[in-house]
């Protein structure tokens, strides 16, 4: 009755006394264990909520203390282990964070947050094969986890596996089409492996989503300069060919195109001067 009315402490005290009198009573033992289990669970939830409240107020030290108090009540509480790892990682204590994440993974090998943060830590430490194992496991557990798939692509790139990296980035794009990061990384992989047309297509998507991206802006600037340089070279070759063939009208048009592309082109201006001078002599 006391337990039903919410008077847990009174119920526990009463049952403990009864159990002391009849230590062989299975009925008292079962009730005592059940109530103590409920109380422990309630205490844990209360401490977890208290820790979250401290975090919302920016009181990180207090939150850490509450999460550690949870672990004193239940050392296998994955939520507390993960939270401590996450907080310590943000504070720069990577080794301590790693220990908490590894403990959490031992208890729950499929915990998504743990797999993600473990993989990220291994990636930052350039332990790419270890990172790969975490991100692959994460993908097996949750194939639609965008950040996990994106990080898988980053790791494949670091391991110089461009085709696998592109497959992961394309999947990340499918999962989240408005995130420019996957497009950009796919563009970099394509560019570095000589797939320029493919790289340009990815970068065009980046530019639409984020016109301020400096690398992509510089890429298109370099592309434009390359196109102008190629057009300039073609126009000058055409002009010289026509000039040598005494096709001066066609040569003049071609040299004028060269100066339109580059008004400082000395050789084109020289030949234009020769053609105009020659036409003047003929008219005289």
mmCIF file of C-alpha atoms in Angstrom:
data_model
loop_
_atom_site.group_PDB
_atom_site.id
_atom_site.type_symbol
_atom_site.label_atom_id
_atom_site.label_comp_id
_atom_site.label_asym_id
_atom_site.label_seq_id
_atom_site.Cartn_x
_atom_site.Cartn_y
_atom_site.Cartn_z
ATOM 1 C CA UNK A 1 0.000 0.000 0.000
ATOM 2 C CA UNK A 2 2.763 2.439 0.921
ATOM 3 C CA UNK A 3 4.518 1.729 -2.412
ATOM 4 C CA UNK A 4 1.281 2.254 -4.321
ATOM 5 C CA UNK A 5 0.847 5.636 -2.620
ATOM 6 C CA UNK A 6 4.326 6.698 -3.727
ATOM 7 C CA UNK A 7 5.896 6.478 -0.263
ATOM 8 C CA UNK A 8 8.878 4.509 -1.542
ATOM 9 C CA UNK A 9 11.233 5.122 1.385
ATOM 10 C CA UNK A 10 8.617 4.072 3.922
ATOM 11 C CA UNK A 11 7.835 0.974 1.898
ATOM 12 C CA UNK A 12 11.514 0.045 1.706
ATOM 13 C CA UNK A 13 11.979 0.538 5.448
ATOM 14 C CA UNK A 14 8.970 -1.613 6.216
ATOM 15 C CA UNK A 15 10.044 -4.393 3.848
ATOM 16 C CA UNK A 16 13.620 -4.386 5.111
ATOM 17 C CA UNK A 17 12.397 -4.858 8.658
ATOM 18 C CA UNK A 18 10.099 -7.660 7.547
ATOM 19 C CA UNK A 19 12.923 -9.300 5.615
ATOM 20 C CA UNK A 20 15.210 -9.097 8.658
ATOM 21 C CA UNK A 21 12.568 -10.950 10.651
ATOM 22 C CA UNK A 22 11.968 -13.519 7.896
ATOM 23 C CA UNK A 23 15.212 -13.650 5.846
ATOM 24 C CA UNK A 24 14.087 -16.782 4.063
ATOM 25 C CA UNK A 25 10.882 -15.222 2.751
ATOM 26 C CA UNK A 26 11.025 -15.168 -1.050
ATOM 27 C CA UNK A 27 7.929 -12.972 -1.148
ATOM 28 C CA UNK A 28 9.571 -10.219 0.892
ATOM 29 C CA UNK A 29 12.830 -10.595 -1.087
ATOM 30 C CA UNK A 30 11.079 -10.193 -4.456
ATOM 31 C CA UNK A 31 9.135 -7.143 -3.308
ATOM 32 C CA UNK A 32 12.238 -5.579 -1.791
ATOM 33 C CA UNK A 33 14.288 -6.138 -4.960
ATOM 34 C CA UNK A 34 11.488 -4.753 -7.133
ATOM 35 C CA UNK A 35 11.086 -1.558 -5.118
ATOM 36 C CA UNK A 36 14.830 -1.020 -4.761
ATOM 37 C CA UNK A 37 15.161 -1.465 -8.544
ATOM 38 C CA UNK A 38 12.446 1.105 -9.183
ATOM 39 C CA UNK A 39 14.031 3.515 -6.723
ATOM 40 C CA UNK A 40 17.445 3.090 -8.326
ATOM 41 C CA UNK A 41 15.949 3.700 -11.765
ATOM 42 C CA UNK A 42 14.151 6.809 -10.530
ATOM 43 C CA UNK A 43 17.355 8.085 -8.913
ATOM 44 C CA UNK A 44 19.255 7.573 -12.153
ATOM 45 C CA UNK A 45 16.636 9.366 -14.229
ATOM 46 C CA UNK A 46 16.592 12.207 -11.730
ATOM 47 C CA UNK A 47 20.379 12.571 -11.895
ATOM 48 C CA UNK A 48 20.335 12.387 -15.718
ATOM 49 C CA UNK A 49 17.756 15.179 -15.879
ATOM 50 C CA UNK A 50 19.746 17.216 -13.360
ATOM 51 C CA UNK A 51 22.871 16.832 -15.528
ATOM 52 C CA UNK A 52 20.969 17.935 -18.638
ATOM 53 C CA UNK A 53 19.626 20.940 -16.739
ATOM 54 C CA UNK A 54 23.170 21.932 -15.759
ATOM 55 C CA UNK A 55 24.240 21.668 -19.405
ATOM 56 C CA UNK A 56 21.373 23.893 -20.526
ATOM 57 C CA UNK A 57 22.631 26.497 -18.064
ATOM 58 C CA UNK A 58 26.216 26.115 -19.241
ATOM 59 C CA UNK A 59 27.366 24.561 -15.948
ATOM 60 C CA UNK A 60 29.551 21.871 -17.482
ATOM 61 C CA UNK A 61 31.467 20.964 -14.314
ATOM 62 C CA UNK A 62 28.236 20.353 -12.420
ATOM 63 C CA UNK A 63 26.888 18.257 -15.295
ATOM 64 C CA UNK A 64 30.022 16.105 -15.280
ATOM 65 C CA UNK A 65 29.611 15.516 -11.544
ATOM 66 C CA UNK A 66 25.982 14.438 -12.027
ATOM 67 C CA UNK A 67 26.845 12.041 -14.842
ATOM 68 C CA UNK A 68 29.584 10.528 -12.691
ATOM 69 C CA UNK A 69 27.035 10.160 -9.891
ATOM 70 C CA UNK A 70 24.861 8.214 -12.328
ATOM 71 C CA UNK A 71 27.780 5.893 -13.030
ATOM 72 C CA UNK A 72 28.220 5.315 -9.287
ATOM 73 C CA UNK A 73 24.629 4.072 -9.245
ATOM 74 C CA UNK A 74 24.995 2.101 -12.469
ATOM 75 C CA UNK A 75 28.396 1.803 -14.110
ATOM 76 C CA UNK A 76 26.822 0.451 -17.288
ATOM 77 C CA UNK A 77 24.589 3.467 -17.975
ATOM 78 C CA UNK A 78 25.510 4.108 -21.630
ATOM 79 C CA UNK A 79 23.788 7.480 -21.753
ATOM 80 C CA UNK A 80 26.024 8.820 -18.984
ATOM 81 C CA UNK A 81 29.170 7.309 -20.508
ATOM 82 C CA UNK A 82 28.348 8.829 -23.902
ATOM 83 C CA UNK A 83 27.473 12.217 -22.404
ATOM 84 C CA UNK A 84 30.749 12.352 -20.474
ATOM 85 C CA UNK A 85 32.699 11.398 -23.592
ATOM 86 C CA UNK A 86 30.931 14.078 -25.616
ATOM 87 C CA UNK A 87 31.500 16.809 -23.016
ATOM 88 C CA UNK A 88 35.160 15.941 -22.498
ATOM 89 C CA UNK A 89 35.776 15.809 -26.252
ATOM 90 C CA UNK A 90 34.319 19.295 -26.631
ATOM 91 C CA UNK A 91 36.585 20.484 -23.819
ATOM 92 C CA UNK A 92 39.628 19.034 -25.588
ATOM 93 C CA UNK A 93 40.289 16.093 -23.250
ATOM 94 C CA UNK A 94 40.371 13.611 -26.129
ATOM 95 C CA UNK A 95 42.042 10.707 -24.340
ATOM 96 C CA UNK A 96 39.585 10.749 -21.443
ATOM 97 C CA UNK A 97 36.687 11.114 -23.881
ATOM 98 C CA UNK A 98 37.982 8.145 -25.840
ATOM 99 C CA UNK A 99 37.959 6.001 -22.696
ATOM 100 C CA UNK A 100 34.312 6.817 -21.979
ATOM 101 C CA UNK A 101 33.280 6.146 -25.590
ATOM 102 C CA UNK A 102 35.120 2.826 -25.599
ATOM 103 C CA UNK A 103 33.386 1.801 -22.355
ATOM 104 C CA UNK A 104 30.023 2.788 -23.848
ATOM 105 C CA UNK A 105 30.717 0.709 -26.953
ATOM 106 C CA UNK A 106 31.603 -2.346 -24.868
ATOM 107 C CA UNK A 107 28.166 -2.158 -23.263
ATOM 108 C CA UNK A 108 26.194 -1.188 -26.381
ATOM 109 C CA UNK A 109 28.167 -1.934 -29.586
ATOM 110 C CA UNK A 110 25.419 -0.419 -31.762
ATOM 111 C CA UNK A 111 25.020 2.959 -30.016
ATOM 112 C CA UNK A 112 24.934 5.422 -32.924
ATOM 113 C CA UNK A 113 26.369 8.436 -31.128
ATOM 114 C CA UNK A 114 29.255 6.423 -29.745
ATOM 115 C CA UNK A 115 30.134 4.950 -33.143
ATOM 116 C CA UNK A 116 30.034 8.401 -34.754
ATOM 117 C CA UNK A 117 32.226 10.117 -32.171
ATOM 118 C CA UNK A 118 34.682 7.239 -31.928
ATOM 119 C CA UNK A 119 35.079 7.322 -35.716
ATOM 120 C CA UNK A 120 35.579 11.075 -35.700
ATOM 121 C CA UNK A 121 38.231 10.877 -32.988
ATOM 122 C CA UNK A 122 40.106 8.124 -34.840
ATOM 123 C CA UNK A 123 39.876 10.171 -38.063
ATOM 124 C CA UNK A 124 41.288 13.260 -36.322
ATOM 125 C CA UNK A 125 44.116 11.101 -34.972
ATOM 126 C CA UNK A 126 44.715 9.889 -38.568
ATOM 127 C CA UNK A 127 43.918 6.338 -37.493
ATOM 128 C CA UNK A 128 41.948 5.904 -40.694
ATOM 129 C CA UNK A 129 41.478 2.141 -40.591
ATOM 130 C CA UNK A 130 40.061 2.376 -37.067
ATOM 131 C CA UNK A 131 37.787 5.222 -38.176
ATOM 132 C CA UNK A 132 36.689 3.177 -41.175
ATOM 133 C CA UNK A 133 35.625 0.291 -38.940
ATOM 134 C CA UNK A 134 33.444 2.594 -36.805
ATOM 135 C CA UNK A 135 31.779 4.328 -39.753
ATOM 136 C CA UNK A 136 31.145 1.051 -41.582
ATOM 137 C CA UNK A 137 29.569 -0.398 -38.440
ATOM 138 C CA UNK A 138 27.465 2.759 -38.078
ATOM 139 C CA UNK A 139 26.260 2.388 -41.654
ATOM 140 C CA UNK A 140 25.336 -1.246 -41.035
ATOM 141 C CA UNK A 141 23.302 -0.268 -37.968
ATOM 142 C CA UNK A 142 21.704 2.810 -39.544
ATOM 143 C CA UNK A 143 22.161 3.083 -43.342
ATOM 144 C CA UNK A 144 20.392 6.452 -43.490
ATOM 145 C CA UNK A 145 22.663 8.160 -40.931
ATOM 146 C CA UNK A 146 23.832 11.113 -43.063
ATOM 147 C CA UNK A 147 26.779 12.228 -40.938
ATOM 148 C CA UNK A 148 28.027 8.671 -40.649
ATOM 149 C CA UNK A 149 27.892 8.128 -44.416
ATOM 150 C CA UNK A 150 29.569 11.501 -45.044
ATOM 151 C CA UNK A 151 32.377 10.632 -42.628
ATOM 152 C CA UNK A 152 32.717 7.254 -44.320
ATOM 153 C CA UNK A 153 33.378 9.127 -47.567
ATOM 154 C CA UNK A 154 35.972 11.335 -45.873
ATOM 155 C CA UNK A 155 37.740 8.262 -44.503
ATOM 156 C CA UNK A 156 37.699 6.489 -47.864
ATOM 157 C CA UNK A 157 39.264 9.597 -49.369
ATOM 158 C CA UNK A 158 41.973 9.668 -46.701
ATOM 159 C CA UNK A 159 42.702 6.003 -47.473
ATOM 160 C CA UNK A 160 43.032 6.914 -51.191
ATOM 161 C CA UNK A 161 40.004 4.901 -52.264
ATOM 162 C CA UNK A 162 38.351 7.455 -54.584
ATOM 163 C CA UNK A 163 35.631 5.231 -56.032
ATOM 164 C CA UNK A 164 34.462 4.131 -52.576
ATOM 165 C CA UNK A 165 34.635 7.736 -51.375
ATOM 166 C CA UNK A 166 32.475 8.934 -54.275
ATOM 167 C CA UNK A 167 29.935 6.187 -53.616
ATOM 168 C CA UNK A 168 29.642 7.302 -49.993
ATOM 169 C CA UNK A 169 29.392 10.997 -50.897
ATOM 170 C CA UNK A 170 26.718 10.298 -53.520
ATOM 171 C CA UNK A 171 24.746 8.414 -50.863
ATOM 172 C CA UNK A 172 25.176 11.331 -48.450
ATOM 173 C CA UNK A 173 23.886 13.671 -51.174
ATOM 174 C CA UNK A 174 20.827 11.472 -51.656
ATOM 175 C CA UNK A 175 20.175 11.504 -47.902
ATOM 176 C CA UNK A 176 20.625 15.270 -47.592
ATOM 177 C CA UNK A 177 20.595 17.094 -50.954
ATOM 178 C CA UNK A 178 20.893 20.579 -49.419
ATOM 179 C CA UNK A 179 24.239 19.956 -47.664
ATOM 180 C CA UNK A 180 27.059 21.423 -49.803
ATOM 181 C CA UNK A 181 29.814 19.501 -47.973
ATOM 182 C CA UNK A 182 29.249 16.184 -49.740
ATOM 183 C CA UNK A 183 29.127 17.883 -53.159
ATOM 184 C CA UNK A 184 32.379 19.706 -52.419
ATOM 185 C CA UNK A 185 34.226 16.633 -51.162
ATOM 186 C CA UNK A 186 32.999 14.639 -54.172
ATOM 187 C CA UNK A 187 34.260 17.478 -56.359
ATOM 188 C CA UNK A 188 37.676 17.400 -54.701
ATOM 189 C CA UNK A 189 37.927 13.619 -55.102
ATOM 190 C CA UNK A 190 36.917 13.901 -58.773
ATOM 191 C CA UNK A 191 39.303 16.790 -59.448
ATOM 192 C CA UNK A 192 42.260 15.068 -57.787
ATOM 193 C CA UNK A 193 41.621 11.896 -59.789
ATOM 194 C CA UNK A 194 41.472 13.813 -63.088
ATOM 195 C CA UNK A 195 37.677 13.656 -63.577
ATOM 196 C CA UNK A 196 37.343 17.359 -64.357
ATOM 197 C CA UNK A 197 33.904 17.304 -65.987
ATOM 198 C CA UNK A 198 32.512 15.382 -63.034
ATOM 199 C CA UNK A 199 34.261 17.726 -60.592
ATOM 200 C CA UNK A 200 32.767 20.758 -62.314
ATOM 201 C CA UNK A 201 29.267 19.308 -61.995
ATOM 202 C CA UNK A 202 29.735 18.774 -58.251
ATOM 203 C CA UNK A 203 31.184 22.275 -57.788
ATOM 204 C CA UNK A 204 28.258 23.821 -59.656
ATOM 205 C CA UNK A 205 25.953 22.267 -57.052
ATOM 206 C CA UNK A 206 28.159 23.636 -54.266
ATOM 207 C CA UNK A 207 28.011 27.127 -55.773
ATOM 208 C CA UNK A 208 24.211 27.034 -55.920
ATOM 209 C CA UNK A 209 24.003 26.030 -52.258
ATOM 210 C CA UNK A 210 26.872 28.180 -50.981
ATOM 211 C CA UNK A 211 28.006 30.980 -53.337
ATOM 212 C CA UNK A 212 30.526 32.166 -50.714
ATOM 213 C CA UNK A 213 32.738 29.050 -50.873
ATOM 214 C CA UNK A 214 36.201 30.453 -51.658
ATOM 215 C CA UNK A 215 37.654 27.254 -53.082
ATOM 216 C CA UNK A 216 34.784 26.764 -55.512
ATOM 217 C CA UNK A 217 34.890 30.427 -56.593
ATOM 218 C CA UNK A 218 38.626 30.107 -57.217
ATOM 219 C CA UNK A 219 38.053 26.848 -59.135
ATOM 220 C CA UNK A 220 35.675 28.521 -61.566
ATOM 221 C CA UNK A 221 38.024 31.506 -61.860
ATOM 222 C CA UNK A 222 40.823 29.135 -62.817
ATOM 223 C CA UNK A 223 38.515 27.341 -65.229
ATOM 224 C CA UNK A 224 37.599 30.653 -66.864
ATOM 225 C CA UNK A 225 41.240 31.678 -67.136
ATOM 226 C CA UNK A 226 42.034 28.319 -68.701
ATOM 227 C CA UNK A 227 39.228 28.725 -71.251
ATOM 228 C CA UNK A 228 40.392 32.240 -72.133
ATOM 229 C CA UNK A 229 43.997 31.076 -72.476
ATOM 230 C CA UNK A 230 42.923 28.260 -74.779
ATOM 231 C CA UNK A 231 40.757 30.575 -76.905
ATOM 232 C CA UNK A 232 43.605 33.089 -77.051
ATOM 233 C CA UNK A 233 46.054 30.464 -78.246
ATOM 234 C CA UNK A 234 43.633 29.198 -80.907
ATOM 235 C CA UNK A 235 42.861 32.709 -82.172
ATOM 236 C CA UNK A 236 46.550 33.652 -82.418
ATOM 237 C CA UNK A 237 47.427 30.447 -84.299
ATOM 238 C CA UNK A 238 44.579 31.091 -86.734
ATOM 239 C CA UNK A 239 45.668 34.692 -87.229
ATOM 240 C CA UNK A 240 49.314 33.767 -87.925
ATOM 241 C CA UNK A 241 48.256 31.013 -90.333
ATOM 242 C CA UNK A 242 46.089 33.444 -92.319
ATOM 243 C CA UNK A 243 48.802 36.089 -92.253
ATOM 244 C CA UNK A 244 51.417 33.669 -93.621
ATOM 245 C CA UNK A 245 48.912 32.644 -96.313
ATOM 246 C CA UNK A 246 48.488 36.342 -97.225
ATOM 247 C CA UNK A 247 44.815 36.189 -96.154
ATOM 248 C CA UNK A 248 45.110 39.577 -94.511
ATOM 249 C CA UNK A 249 41.397 40.280 -93.973
ATOM 250 C CA UNK A 250 40.925 36.976 -92.146
ATOM 251 C CA UNK A 251 44.205 37.531 -90.287
ATOM 252 C CA UNK A 252 43.098 41.002 -89.208
ATOM 253 C CA UNK A 253 39.836 39.642 -87.768
ATOM 254 C CA UNK A 254 41.695 36.916 -85.904
ATOM 255 C CA UNK A 255 44.290 39.324 -84.466
ATOM 256 C CA UNK A 256 41.481 41.642 -83.381
ATOM 257 C CA UNK A 257 39.902 38.674 -81.560
ATOM 258 C CA UNK A 258 43.245 38.109 -79.821
ATOM 259 C CA UNK A 259 43.364 41.715 -78.612
ATOM 260 C CA UNK A 260 39.742 41.470 -77.470
ATOM 261 C CA UNK A 261 40.730 38.549 -75.262
ATOM 262 C CA UNK A 262 43.971 40.212 -74.185
ATOM 263 C CA UNK A 263 44.402 43.869 -75.032
ATOM 264 C CA UNK A 264 48.041 43.739 -73.882
ATOM 265 C CA UNK A 265 49.007 41.072 -76.454
ATOM 266 C CA UNK A 266 52.039 42.772 -78.068
ATOM 267 C CA UNK A 267 52.524 40.343 -80.974
ATOM 268 C CA UNK A 268 48.895 40.626 -82.076
ATOM 269 C CA UNK A 269 49.114 44.417 -82.028
ATOM 270 C CA UNK A 270 52.357 44.280 -84.011
ATOM 271 C CA UNK A 271 50.780 42.140 -86.752
ATOM 272 C CA UNK A 272 47.680 44.340 -86.795
ATOM 273 C CA UNK A 273 49.926 47.337 -87.344
ATOM 274 C CA UNK A 274 51.668 45.552 -90.226
ATOM 275 C CA UNK A 275 48.331 44.623 -91.839
ATOM 276 C CA UNK A 276 46.911 48.145 -91.513
ATOM 277 C CA UNK A 277 50.182 49.622 -92.809
ATOM 278 C CA UNK A 278 50.137 47.216 -95.753
ATOM 279 C CA UNK A 279 46.543 48.097 -96.616
ATOM 280 C CA UNK A 280 47.432 51.770 -96.431
ATOM 281 C CA UNK A 281 50.292 51.296 -98.878
ATOM 282 C CA UNK A 282 48.014 49.477 -101.330
ATOM 283 C CA UNK A 283 45.414 52.250 -101.171
ATOM 284 C CA UNK A 284 48.094 54.880 -101.801
#
